Amino acid sequence: MSNHATAPDPVVVGFDGSDSAMHAVRWAAREAELSGVPLSIVYACALDVVRVPAGVPLPRPYHEAVLEIGQQYLAEATAAAEAVAPEVEITARLSHGCAAPTLVELSSAAQAVVVGSRGLGGFTGLLVGSTAVTVAAHGHCPLVVVRGPRQDATQGPVVVGVNGSPENDTVTAFASRAAALREAPVVVVHHATTRALLHEAVGAQLVVVGSHGRGGLRGLLLGSTSQALIQHSPCPVAVVPTRR
């Protein structure tokens, strides 16, 4: 029998160089420190083929420039994480591919995936990036969207929304563990509506919901409550997978 202990699943954070993503890195570093697990910082770059007219020279290959920027972003994110949680084991990974499928794949062996609420690729007017919605809908572990003025809050309760569905146990277990790590109280909002949860989130460190509500319609990626929270919550939101 092997005496080697299995390495704990890391907290994975997606980084794209944006201010929002940098807040997510710092939140993820603190979460990894609280949980006693490694932190994995991921920069995903899709190397699209660039076509130019024949005979037009490029100063250097496009893909080399993209990879160089990615490595620079990863170095900046690693430095920020080390400043927040110097004792945490940190790895930085540059992945070839689009962000959402990369993070969904990594979520199968992660304690949580963390993203910012807006990325560099977002369109003006969108309140939350498409990556966050896709990973929340298809990921295999909880997704935390770091947003709002209380993104760095260390005081206040952990708020959890429950609606009487059989999947509530998974959601409340995640919330209870998050509260225990923070030595914070848990506020349970029964038959949670968007408005009630947003009200409680004003003074919270974290709000936790399931990915699908009790009355969700087939074909929707996320329940209406979880979608509203990741767009409007004043504090980070954890969306726990609750597929039927």
Coordinates of N, CA and C in Angstrom, one line a residue:
M1 N 0.8 -1.2 0.0 CA 0.0 0.0 0.0 C 0.9 1.2 0.0
S2 N 0.5 2.2 -0.8 CA 1.3 3.4 -0.9 C 1.1 4.3 0.3
N3 N 2.2 5.0 0.7 CA 2.1 5.9 1.8 C 1.9 7.3 1.4
H4 N 1.9 7.5 0.0 CA 1.8 8.9 -0.5 C 0.3 9.4 -0.4
A5 N 0.2 10.5 0.3 CA -1.1 11.1 0.4 C -1.6 11.8 -0.9
T6 N -2.8 11.7 -1.2 CA -3.4 12.3 -2.4 C -3.4 13.8 -2.2
A7 N -2.9 14.5 -3.2 CA -2.8 16.0 -3.1 C -4.2 16.5 -3.1
P8 N -4.5 17.5 -2.3 CA -5.8 18.1 -2.3 C -6.2 18.8 -3.6
D9 N -7.4 18.8 -3.9 CA -7.9 19.6 -5.1 C -7.6 21.1 -4.9
P10 N -7.1 21.8 -5.9 CA -6.8 23.2 -5.7 C -8.0 24.1 -5.9
V11 N -7.8 25.3 -5.5 CA -8.7 26.4 -5.9 C -8.2 26.9 -7.2
V12 N -9.0 26.9 -8.3 CA -8.6 27.3 -9.6 C -9.2 28.7 -9.9
V13 N -8.3 29.6 -10.4 CA -8.8 30.9 -10.7 C -8.4 31.3 -12.1
G14 N -9.4 31.7 -12.9 CA -9.1 32.2 -14.3 C -8.7 33.6 -14.3
F15 N -7.7 33.9 -15.1 CA -7.1 35.3 -15.1 C -6.9 35.7 -16.6
D16 N -7.3 36.9 -16.9 CA -7.2 37.4 -18.2 C -6.6 38.8 -18.3
G17 N -6.0 39.2 -17.2 CA -5.3 40.5 -17.1 C -6.2 41.7 -16.7
S18 N -7.5 41.5 -16.6 CA -8.4 42.6 -16.3 C -8.4 42.8 -14.8
D19 N -8.9 44.0 -14.4 CA -9.0 44.4 -13.0 C -9.9 43.4 -12.2
S20 N -11.0 43.1 -12.9 CA -12.0 42.1 -12.2 C -11.3 40.8 -12.0
A21 N -10.5 40.3 -12.9 CA -9.8 39.0 -12.7 C -8.8 39.1 -11.6
M22 N -8.1 40.3 -11.5 CA -7.2 40.4 -10.4 C -7.8 40.4 -9.0
H23 N -9.0 41.0 -8.9 CA -9.8 40.8 -7.6 C -10.1 39.3 -7.4
A24 N -10.4 38.6 -8.5 CA -10.7 37.2 -8.3 C -9.5 36.4 -7.8
V25 N -8.3 36.8 -8.3 CA -7.0 36.1 -7.9 C -6.8 36.3 -6.4
R26 N -7.0 37.5 -6.0 CA -6.8 37.8 -4.5 C -7.8 37.0 -3.7
W27 N -9.0 37.0 -4.1 CA -10.1 36.3 -3.4 C -9.7 34.8 -3.3
A28 N -9.3 34.3 -4.5 CA -9.0 32.8 -4.6 C -7.8 32.5 -3.7
A29 N -6.8 33.4 -3.6 CA -5.6 33.1 -2.8 C -6.0 33.0 -1.3
R30 N -6.9 34.0 -0.9 CA -7.3 33.9 0.5 C -8.2 32.6 0.8
E31 N -9.0 32.2 -0.2 CA -9.8 31.0 -0.1 C -8.9 29.8 0.0
A32 N -7.8 29.7 -0.8 CA -6.9 28.6 -0.7 C -6.2 28.6 0.6
E33 N -5.8 29.7 1.1 CA -5.2 29.8 2.4 C -6.1 29.3 3.5
L34 N -7.4 29.7 3.5 CA -8.3 29.3 4.5 C -8.5 27.8 4.4
S35 N -8.6 27.2 3.2 CA -8.9 25.8 3.0 C -7.6 24.9 3.2
G36 N -6.5 25.5 3.1 CA -5.2 24.7 3.2 C -5.0 23.9 2.0
V37 N -5.3 24.5 0.8 CA -5.1 23.8 -0.5 C -4.3 24.7 -1.4
P38 N -3.7 24.1 -2.5 CA -3.0 24.9 -3.4 C -3.9 25.8 -4.2
L39 N -3.2 26.8 -4.9 CA -3.9 27.7 -5.8 C -3.4 27.5 -7.2
S40 N -4.3 27.4 -8.2 CA -3.9 27.2 -9.6 C -4.4 28.4 -10.3
I41 N -3.5 29.2 -10.9 CA -3.9 30.3 -11.7 C -3.8 30.0 -13.2
V42 N -4.9 30.2 -13.9 CA -4.9 29.7 -15.3 C -5.2 30.9 -16.2
Y43 N -4.4 31.0 -17.3 CA -4.6 32.0 -18.4 C -4.9 31.2 -19.6
A44 N -6.1 31.3 -20.2 CA -6.4 30.5 -21.4 C -6.4 31.5 -22.6
C45 N -5.6 31.1 -23.6 CA -5.5 31.9 -24.8 C -5.9 31.0 -26.0
A46 N -6.8 31.5 -26.9 CA -7.1 30.9 -28.1 C -6.3 31.4 -29.2
L47 N -5.4 30.6 -29.8 CA -4.5 31.1 -30.8 C -5.2 31.0 -32.2
D48 N -5.9 32.0 -32.5 CA -6.6 32.1 -33.8 C -5.6 32.3 -34.9
V49 N -5.9 31.7 -36.0 CA -5.0 31.9 -37.2 C -5.2 33.3 -37.7
V50 N -4.1 33.9 -38.0 CA -4.1 35.3 -38.5 C -3.6 35.2 -40.0
R51 N -4.4 35.7 -40.9 CA -4.1 35.7 -42.3 C -3.7 37.2 -42.7
V52 N -2.6 37.3 -43.4 CA -2.2 38.6 -43.9 C -1.9 38.4 -45.4
P53 N -1.9 39.5 -46.2 CA -1.6 39.4 -47.6 C -0.2 38.9 -47.8
A54 N -0.1 38.2 -48.9 CA 1.3 37.6 -49.3 C 2.3 38.7 -49.4
G55 N 3.4 38.5 -48.8 CA 4.5 39.4 -48.9 C 4.6 40.5 -47.8
V56 N 3.5 40.5 -47.0 CA 3.5 41.5 -45.8 C 4.2 40.8 -44.6
P57 N 5.3 41.3 -44.2 CA 6.0 40.7 -43.1 C 5.4 41.1 -41.8
L58 N 5.5 40.2 -40.8 CA 5.1 40.4 -39.5 C 6.3 40.6 -38.6
P59 N 6.3 41.5 -37.7 CA 7.5 41.7 -36.8 C 7.9 40.5 -36.1
R60 N 6.9 39.7 -35.7 CA 7.2 38.4 -35.0 C 5.9 37.6 -35.1
P61 N 6.1 36.3 -35.0 CA 4.9 35.4 -35.1 C 3.8 35.8 -34.1
Y62 N 2.6 35.8 -34.5 CA 1.4 36.2 -33.7 C 1.3 35.4 -32.4
H63 N 1.5 34.1 -32.6 CA 1.3 33.2 -31.4 C 2.4 33.5 -30.4
E64 N 3.6 33.9 -30.8 CA 4.6 34.1 -29.8 C 4.2 35.4 -29.0
A65 N 3.7 36.4 -29.6 CA 3.2 37.6 -28.9 C 2.1 37.3 -27.9
V66 N 1.2 36.4 -28.3 CA 0.1 36.1 -27.4 C 0.6 35.3 -26.2
L67 N 1.5 34.4 -26.5 CA 2.0 33.6 -25.3 C 2.9 34.4 -24.4
E68 N 3.6 35.4 -25.0 CA 4.4 36.3 -24.1 C 3.5 37.1 -23.2
I69 N 2.4 37.6 -23.8 CA 1.4 38.4 -23.0 C 0.8 37.5 -21.9
G70 N 0.5 36.3 -22.2 CA 0.0 35.3 -21.2 C 0.9 35.1 -20.1
Q71 N 2.2 34.9 -20.4 CA 3.2 34.7 -19.4 C 3.3 35.9 -18.5
Q72 N 3.3 37.1 -19.1 CA 3.3 38.3 -18.3 C 2.1 38.4 -17.3
Y73 N 0.9 38.1 -17.9 CA -0.2 38.1 -17.0 C -0.1 37.2 -15.9
L74 N 0.4 36.0 -16.1 CA 0.5 35.0 -15.1 C 1.5 35.4 -14.0
A75 N 2.6 36.1 -14.4 CA 3.5 36.5 -13.5 C 2.9 37.6 -12.6
E76 N 2.1 38.5 -13.1 CA 1.5 39.5 -12.4 C 0.5 38.9 -11.4
A77 N -0.3 38.0 -11.9 CA -1.3 37.3 -11.0 C -0.6 36.6 -9.9
T78 N 0.5 35.9 -10.2 CA 1.2 35.1 -9.2 C 1.7 36.0 -8.1
A79 N 2.3 37.2 -8.5 CA 2.8 38.1 -7.5 C 1.7 38.6 -6.6
A80 N 0.5 38.9 -7.2 CA -0.6 39.4 -6.4 C -1.1 38.3 -5.4
A81 N -1.1 37.1 -5.8 CA -1.6 36.0 -4.9 C -0.6 35.8 -3.8
E82 N 0.7 35.8 -4.1 CA 1.8 35.6 -3.1 C 1.7 36.7 -2.1
A83 N 1.4 37.9 -2.5 CA 1.3 39.0 -1.5 C 0.1 38.8 -0.5
V84 N -0.9 38.2 -1.0 CA -2.1 38.0 -0.1 C -1.9 36.7 0.7
A85 N -1.4 35.7 0.1 CA -1.2 34.4 0.8 C 0.1 33.8 0.6
P86 N 1.2 34.3 1.3 CA 2.5 33.8 1.0 C 2.8 32.4 1.3
E87 N 2.0 31.7 2.1 CA 2.3 30.3 2.5 C 1.6 29.4 1.5
V88 N 0.8 29.8 0.6 CA 0.0 28.9 -0.3 C 0.9 28.5 -1.4
E89 N 0.8 27.2 -1.8 CA 1.5 26.7 -2.9 C 0.7 27.2 -4.2
I90 N 1.4 27.9 -5.1 CA 0.8 28.5 -6.2 C 1.4 27.9 -7.5
T91 N 0.6 27.5 -8.4 CA 1.1 27.2 -9.8 C 0.4 28.1 -10.8
A92 N 1.1 28.4 -11.9 CA 0.5 29.2 -12.9 C 0.6 28.4 -14.2
R93 N -0.5 28.4 -15.0 CA -0.7 27.6 -16.1 C -1.2 28.4 -17.3
L94 N -0.5 28.3 -18.4 CA -1.0 28.9 -19.7 C -1.6 27.8 -20.5
S95 N -2.9 27.9 -20.8 CA -3.6 26.9 -21.5 C -4.1 27.4 -22.9
H96 N -3.9 26.5 -23.9 CA -4.3 26.9 -25.2 C -5.7 26.5 -25.4
G97 N -6.6 27.5 -25.6 CA -8.0 27.2 -25.8 C -8.8 28.3 -25.2
C98 N -10.1 28.3 -25.4 CA -11.0 29.3 -24.9 C -11.2 29.1 -23.3
A99 N -11.5 30.2 -22.7 CA -11.5 30.2 -21.2 C -12.6 29.3 -20.6
A100 N -13.8 29.4 -21.1 CA -14.9 28.7 -20.5 C -14.7 27.1 -20.6
P101 N -14.5 26.5 -21.8 CA -14.2 25.1 -21.7 C -13.0 24.6 -21.0
T102 N -12.0 25.5 -20.9 CA -10.8 25.2 -20.2 C -11.2 25.1 -18.7
L103 N -11.9 26.1 -18.2 CA -12.2 26.1 -16.7 C -13.2 25.0 -16.4
V104 N -14.2 24.7 -17.3 CA -15.1 23.6 -17.1 C -14.3 22.3 -16.9
E105 N -13.3 22.1 -17.8 CA -12.5 20.8 -17.7 C -11.8 20.8 -16.4
L106 N -11.1 21.9 -16.0 CA -10.4 21.9 -14.8 C -11.3 21.7 -13.5
S107 N -12.5 22.1 -13.7 CA -13.4 22.1 -12.5 C -13.6 20.6 -12.0
S108 N -13.4 19.6 -12.8 CA -13.6 18.3 -12.4 C -12.6 17.8 -11.3
A109 N -11.5 18.6 -11.2 CA -10.5 18.2 -10.1 C -10.2 19.5 -9.4
A110 N -11.2 20.3 -9.0 CA -10.9 21.5 -8.3 C -11.9 21.6 -7.1
Q111 N -11.4 22.3 -6.1 CA -12.3 22.5 -4.9 C -13.4 23.6 -5.3
A112 N -12.9 24.6 -6.1 CA -13.8 25.7 -6.6 C -13.1 26.3 -7.7
V113 N -13.8 26.9 -8.6 CA -13.3 27.7 -9.7 C -13.7 29.2 -9.4
V114 N -12.8 30.1 -9.6 CA -13.1 31.5 -9.2 C -12.8 32.3 -10.5
V115 N -13.8 33.2 -10.8 CA -13.6 34.2 -11.9 C -14.0 35.6 -11.5
G116 N -13.6 36.5 -12.2 CA -14.1 37.9 -12.0 C -15.5 38.1 -12.7
S117 N -16.1 39.1 -12.4 CA -17.5 39.4 -13.0 C -17.4 39.9 -14.4
R118 N -16.3 40.5 -14.7 CA -16.2 41.1 -16.1 C -14.7 40.8 -16.6
G119 N -14.6 40.4 -17.8 CA -13.3 40.1 -18.4 C -13.0 41.1 -19.5
L120 N -11.7 41.1 -20.0 CA -11.3 42.0 -21.0 C -12.1 41.8 -22.3
G121 N -12.7 40.6 -22.5 CA -13.4 40.3 -23.7 C -14.9 40.7 -23.6
G122 N -15.3 41.3 -22.5 CA -16.8 41.6 -22.3 C -17.2 42.7 -23.2
F123 N -18.5 42.7 -23.6 CA -19.0 43.8 -24.4 C -19.6 44.9 -23.4
T124 N -19.6 46.1 -23.8 CA -20.2 47.2 -22.9 C -21.7 46.9 -22.8
G125 N -22.1 46.9 -21.6 CA -23.5 46.7 -21.3 C -23.8 45.4 -20.7
L126 N -22.9 44.4 -20.9 CA -23.0 43.1 -20.2 C -22.6 43.2 -18.8
L127 N -23.4 42.7 -17.9 CA -23.1 42.9 -16.4 C -22.2 41.8 -15.9
V128 N -22.2 40.6 -16.6 CA -21.3 39.5 -16.2 C -20.8 38.8 -17.4
G129 N -19.6 38.4 -17.4 CA -19.0 37.7 -18.5 C -19.6 36.4 -18.9
S130 N -19.6 36.1 -20.1 CA -20.1 34.8 -20.6 C -19.4 33.6 -20.0
T131 N -18.1 33.8 -19.7 CA -17.3 32.7 -19.1 C -17.9 32.3 -17.8
A132 N -18.3 33.3 -17.0 CA -18.9 32.9 -15.6 C -20.2 32.2 -15.8
V133 N -21.0 32.6 -16.7 CA -22.3 31.9 -16.9 C -22.1 30.5 -17.4
T134 N -21.2 30.3 -18.3 CA -21.0 29.0 -18.9 C -20.4 28.0 -17.8
V135 N -19.4 28.5 -17.1 CA -18.8 27.6 -16.0 C -19.8 27.3 -14.9
A136 N -20.6 28.3 -14.5 CA -21.6 28.0 -13.5 C -22.6 27.0 -14.0
A137 N -22.9 27.0 -15.2 CA -23.9 26.1 -15.8 C -23.4 24.7 -16.0
H138 N -22.1 24.6 -16.4 CA -21.6 23.3 -16.8 C -20.4 22.7 -16.0
G139 N -19.9 23.5 -15.0 CA -18.8 23.1 -14.2 C -19.2 22.0 -13.2
H140 N -18.1 21.3 -12.8 CA -18.3 20.1 -11.9 C -18.1 20.5 -10.4
C141 N -17.7 21.7 -10.1 CA -17.5 22.1 -8.7 C -18.1 23.5 -8.6
P142 N -18.2 24.0 -7.4 CA -18.8 25.4 -7.2 C -18.0 26.4 -8.0
L143 N -18.7 27.4 -8.5 CA -18.1 28.5 -9.2 C -18.3 29.7 -8.3
V144 N -17.2 30.5 -8.1 CA -17.4 31.8 -7.3 C -17.1 32.9 -8.2
V145 N -18.1 33.8 -8.3 CA -17.9 35.0 -9.1 C -17.6 36.2 -8.2
V146 N -16.5 36.8 -8.3 CA -16.1 37.8 -7.4 C -16.5 39.2 -8.0
R147 N -17.4 39.8 -7.3 CA -17.9 41.1 -7.8 C -18.4 41.9 -6.6
G148 N -18.7 43.2 -6.8 CA -19.4 44.0 -5.8 C -18.4 44.7 -4.9
P149 N -18.9 45.7 -4.2 CA -18.0 46.5 -3.3 C -17.5 45.7 -2.1
R150 N -18.1 44.5 -1.8 CA -17.7 43.7 -0.7 C -16.9 42.5 -1.1
Q151 N -16.2 42.6 -2.2 CA -15.4 41.5 -2.8 C -14.2 41.2 -1.8
D152 N -13.7 42.1 -1.0 CA -12.6 41.8 -0.1 C -13.1 41.7 1.3
A153 N -14.4 41.7 1.6 CA -14.9 41.7 2.9 C -14.5 40.5 3.7
T154 N -14.1 40.7 5.0 CA -13.8 39.6 5.9 C -14.7 39.6 7.1
Q155 N -15.7 40.5 7.1 CA -16.7 40.5 8.2 C -18.1 40.3 7.5
G156 N -19.0 39.8 8.4 CA -20.4 39.5 7.9 C -20.6 38.1 7.7
P157 N -21.9 37.7 7.5 CA -22.2 36.3 7.5 C -22.0 35.7 6.1
V158 N -22.2 34.4 6.0 CA -22.3 33.7 4.7 C -23.8 33.4 4.5
V159 N -24.4 33.9 3.4 CA -25.8 33.8 3.2 C -26.0 32.7 2.2
V160 N -27.1 31.8 2.5 CA -27.4 30.7 1.6 C -28.8 30.7 1.3
G161 N -29.2 30.6 0.0 CA -30.6 30.5 -0.4 C -31.0 29.1 -0.6
V162 N -32.1 28.7 0.0 CA -32.7 27.4 -0.1 C -34.1 27.5 -0.5
N163 N -34.6 26.5 -1.3 CA -35.9 26.6 -1.9 C -36.8 25.3 -1.7
G164 N -36.3 24.4 -0.8 CA -37.1 23.2 -0.6 C -36.8 22.1 -1.6
S165 N -35.9 22.2 -2.5 CA -35.5 21.2 -3.5 C -34.6 20.1 -2.9
P166 N -34.6 18.9 -3.4 CA -33.7 17.9 -2.8 C -32.2 18.2 -2.9
E167 N -31.9 19.1 -3.8 CA -30.4 19.5 -4.0 C -29.9 20.4 -2.9
N168 N -30.8 20.9 -2.0 CA -30.4 21.9 -1.0 C -29.3 21.4 -0.1
D169 N -29.2 20.1 0.1 CA -28.1 19.6 1.0 C -26.7 20.0 0.5
T170 N -26.5 19.9 -0.8 CA -25.2 20.2 -1.3 C -24.9 21.7 -1.2
V171 N -25.9 22.5 -1.4 CA -25.7 24.0 -1.3 C -25.4 24.4 0.1
T172 N -26.2 23.9 1.1 CA -26.0 24.2 2.5 C -24.7 23.7 3.0
A173 N -24.3 22.5 2.6 CA -23.0 22.0 3.0 C -21.9 22.9 2.6
F174 N -21.9 23.4 1.4 CA -20.9 24.3 0.9 C -20.9 25.6 1.7
A175 N -22.1 26.1 2.0 CA -22.2 27.4 2.8 C -21.7 27.2 4.2
S176 N -22.0 26.0 4.8 CA -21.6 25.8 6.2 C -20.1 25.7 6.3
R177 N -19.5 25.0 5.3 CA -18.0 24.9 5.3 C -17.4 26.3 5.1
A178 N -17.9 27.1 4.2 CA -17.4 28.4 4.0 C -17.5 29.3 5.2
A179 N -18.6 29.1 5.9 CA -18.8 29.9 7.1 C -17.8 29.5 8.2
A180 N -17.7 28.1 8.4 CA -16.8 27.6 9.4 C -15.3 28.1 9.2
L181 N -14.9 28.1 7.9 CA -13.5 28.5 7.6 C -13.3 30.0 8.0
R182 N -14.4 30.8 7.8 CA -14.3 32.2 8.1 C -14.7 32.6 9.6
E183 N -15.1 31.6 10.3 CA -15.7 31.8 11.7 C -16.8 32.8 11.6
A184 N -17.7 32.6 10.6 CA -18.8 33.5 10.4 C -20.1 32.8 10.6
P185 N -21.2 33.5 10.9 CA -22.5 32.9 11.0 C -23.1 32.6 9.6
V186 N -24.0 31.7 9.6 CA -24.8 31.4 8.4 C -26.2 32.0 8.5
V187 N -26.6 32.7 7.4 CA -27.9 33.2 7.3 C -28.6 32.4 6.2
V188 N -29.7 31.7 6.6 CA -30.4 30.9 5.6 C -31.7 31.6 5.2
V189 N -31.8 31.8 3.9 CA -33.0 32.4 3.4 C -33.8 31.4 2.7
H190 N -35.0 31.1 3.3 CA -35.9 30.0 2.8 C -36.7 30.5 1.7
H191 N -37.0 29.6 0.7 CA -37.8 30.0 -0.4 C -37.3 31.3 -1.0
A192 N -35.9 31.2 -1.3 CA -35.2 32.4 -1.6 C -35.7 33.1 -2.9
T193 N -35.9 34.4 -2.9 CA -36.2 35.2 -4.1 C -34.9 36.0 -4.3
T194 N -34.8 36.5 -5.6 CA -33.6 37.4 -5.9 C -33.6 38.5 -5.0
R195 N -34.7 39.2 -4.8 CA -34.7 40.5 -4.0 C -34.3 40.2 -2.5
A196 N -34.8 39.1 -1.9 CA -34.4 38.8 -0.5 C -32.9 38.5 -0.4
L197 N -32.4 37.7 -1.3 CA -31.0 37.4 -1.3 C -30.1 38.6 -1.5
L198 N -30.5 39.5 -2.4 CA -29.7 40.7 -2.7 C -29.8 41.6 -1.4
H199 N -30.9 41.6 -0.7 CA -30.9 42.4 0.5 C -30.0 41.9 1.6
E200 N -29.9 40.5 1.7 CA -29.0 39.9 2.7 C -27.6 40.0 2.3
A201 N -27.3 40.1 1.0 CA -26.0 40.1 0.5 C -25.2 41.4 0.8
V202 N -26.0 42.5 1.1 CA -25.4 43.8 1.3 C -24.4 43.7 2.4
G203 N -24.6 43.0 3.4 CA -23.6 43.0 4.5 C -22.9 41.6 4.6
A204 N -22.9 40.8 3.6 CA -22.4 39.5 3.7 C -21.0 39.4 3.1
Q205 N -20.3 38.3 3.5 CA -19.0 38.0 2.9 C -19.2 37.2 1.6
L206 N -20.2 36.4 1.6 CA -20.4 35.5 0.5 C -21.9 35.1 0.5
V207 N -22.5 34.9 -0.7 CA -23.8 34.4 -0.9 C -23.7 33.1 -1.7
V208 N -24.4 32.1 -1.3 CA -24.3 30.8 -1.9 C -25.7 30.4 -2.4
V209 N -25.8 29.9 -3.6 CA -27.0 29.4 -4.2 C -26.7 28.2 -5.1
G210 N -27.8 27.5 -5.4 CA -27.7 26.4 -6.4 C -27.7 26.9 -7.8
S211 N -27.2 26.0 -8.7 CA -27.2 26.5 -10.1 C -28.6 26.4 -10.7
H212 N -29.5 25.6 -10.2 CA -30.9 25.6 -10.8 C -31.9 25.7 -9.6
G213 N -32.9 26.4 -9.9 CA -34.0 26.6 -8.9 C -35.0 25.5 -9.0
R214 N -35.9 25.4 -8.1 CA -36.9 24.4 -8.1 C -37.8 24.5 -9.3
G215 N -38.1 25.7 -9.7 CA -39.0 25.8 -10.8 C -38.3 26.1 -12.2
G216 N -37.0 25.7 -12.3 CA -36.3 26.0 -13.5 C -36.9 25.3 -14.7
L217 N -36.8 26.0 -15.8 CA -37.3 25.4 -17.1 C -36.2 24.6 -17.8
R218 N -36.6 23.5 -18.4 CA -35.6 22.7 -19.1 C -35.0 23.6 -20.3
G219 N -33.7 23.5 -20.4 CA -33.0 24.2 -21.4 C -32.3 25.5 -20.9
L220 N -32.7 26.0 -19.8 CA -32.0 27.1 -19.2 C -30.7 26.7 -18.6
L221 N -29.6 27.5 -18.9 CA -28.3 27.2 -18.4 C -28.3 27.3 -16.9
L222 N -28.9 28.4 -16.4 CA -28.9 28.6 -14.9 C -30.3 29.0 -14.5
G223 N -30.6 28.8 -13.2 CA -31.8 29.3 -12.6 C -31.8 30.8 -12.6
S224 N -33.0 31.4 -12.6 CA -33.1 32.9 -12.6 C -32.5 33.5 -11.4
T225 N -32.6 32.9 -10.3 CA -32.0 33.5 -9.0 C -30.5 33.6 -9.1
S226 N -29.9 32.5 -9.5 CA -28.4 32.4 -9.6 C -27.9 33.4 -10.6
Q227 N -28.7 33.5 -11.8 CA -28.3 34.4 -12.8 C -28.3 35.9 -12.3
A228 N -29.4 36.2 -11.6 CA -29.6 37.6 -11.1 C -28.5 37.9 -10.1
L229 N -28.2 37.0 -9.3 CA -27.1 37.2 -8.2 C -25.8 37.5 -8.8
I230 N -25.4 36.7 -9.8 CA -24.0 36.9 -10.3 C -24.0 38.1 -11.2
Q231 N -25.1 38.7 -11.5 CA -25.1 40.0 -12.2 C -25.2 41.2 -11.3
H232 N -25.8 41.0 -10.1 CA -26.2 42.2 -9.3 C -25.7 42.1 -7.8
S233 N -25.2 41.0 -7.4 CA -24.8 40.9 -6.0 C -23.7 41.9 -5.5
P234 N -23.8 42.5 -4.4 CA -22.8 43.4 -3.9 C -21.6 42.6 -3.2
C235 N -21.7 41.3 -3.2 CA -20.6 40.5 -2.6 C -20.3 39.3 -3.5
P236 N -19.2 38.5 -3.3 CA -19.0 37.3 -4.1 C -20.1 36.4 -4.0
V237 N -20.4 35.7 -5.1 CA -21.4 34.7 -5.2 C -20.9 33.3 -5.6
A238 N -21.2 32.3 -4.8 CA -20.9 30.9 -5.1 C -22.1 30.2 -5.7
V239 N -21.9 29.6 -6.9 CA -23.0 28.9 -7.5 C -22.6 27.4 -7.5
V240 N -23.4 26.6 -6.7 CA -23.1 25.2 -6.5 C -23.8 24.4 -7.4
P241 N -23.2 23.4 -8.1 CA -23.9 22.6 -9.1 C -25.0 21.8 -8.5
T242 N -26.2 21.9 -9.0 CA -27.4 21.2 -8.5 C -28.2 20.6 -9.7
R243 N -27.5 19.8 -10.5 CA -28.2 19.2 -11.7 C -29.1 18.1 -11.2
R244 N -30.2 17.9 -12.0 CA -31.1 16.8 -11.7 C -30.8 15.7 -12.6

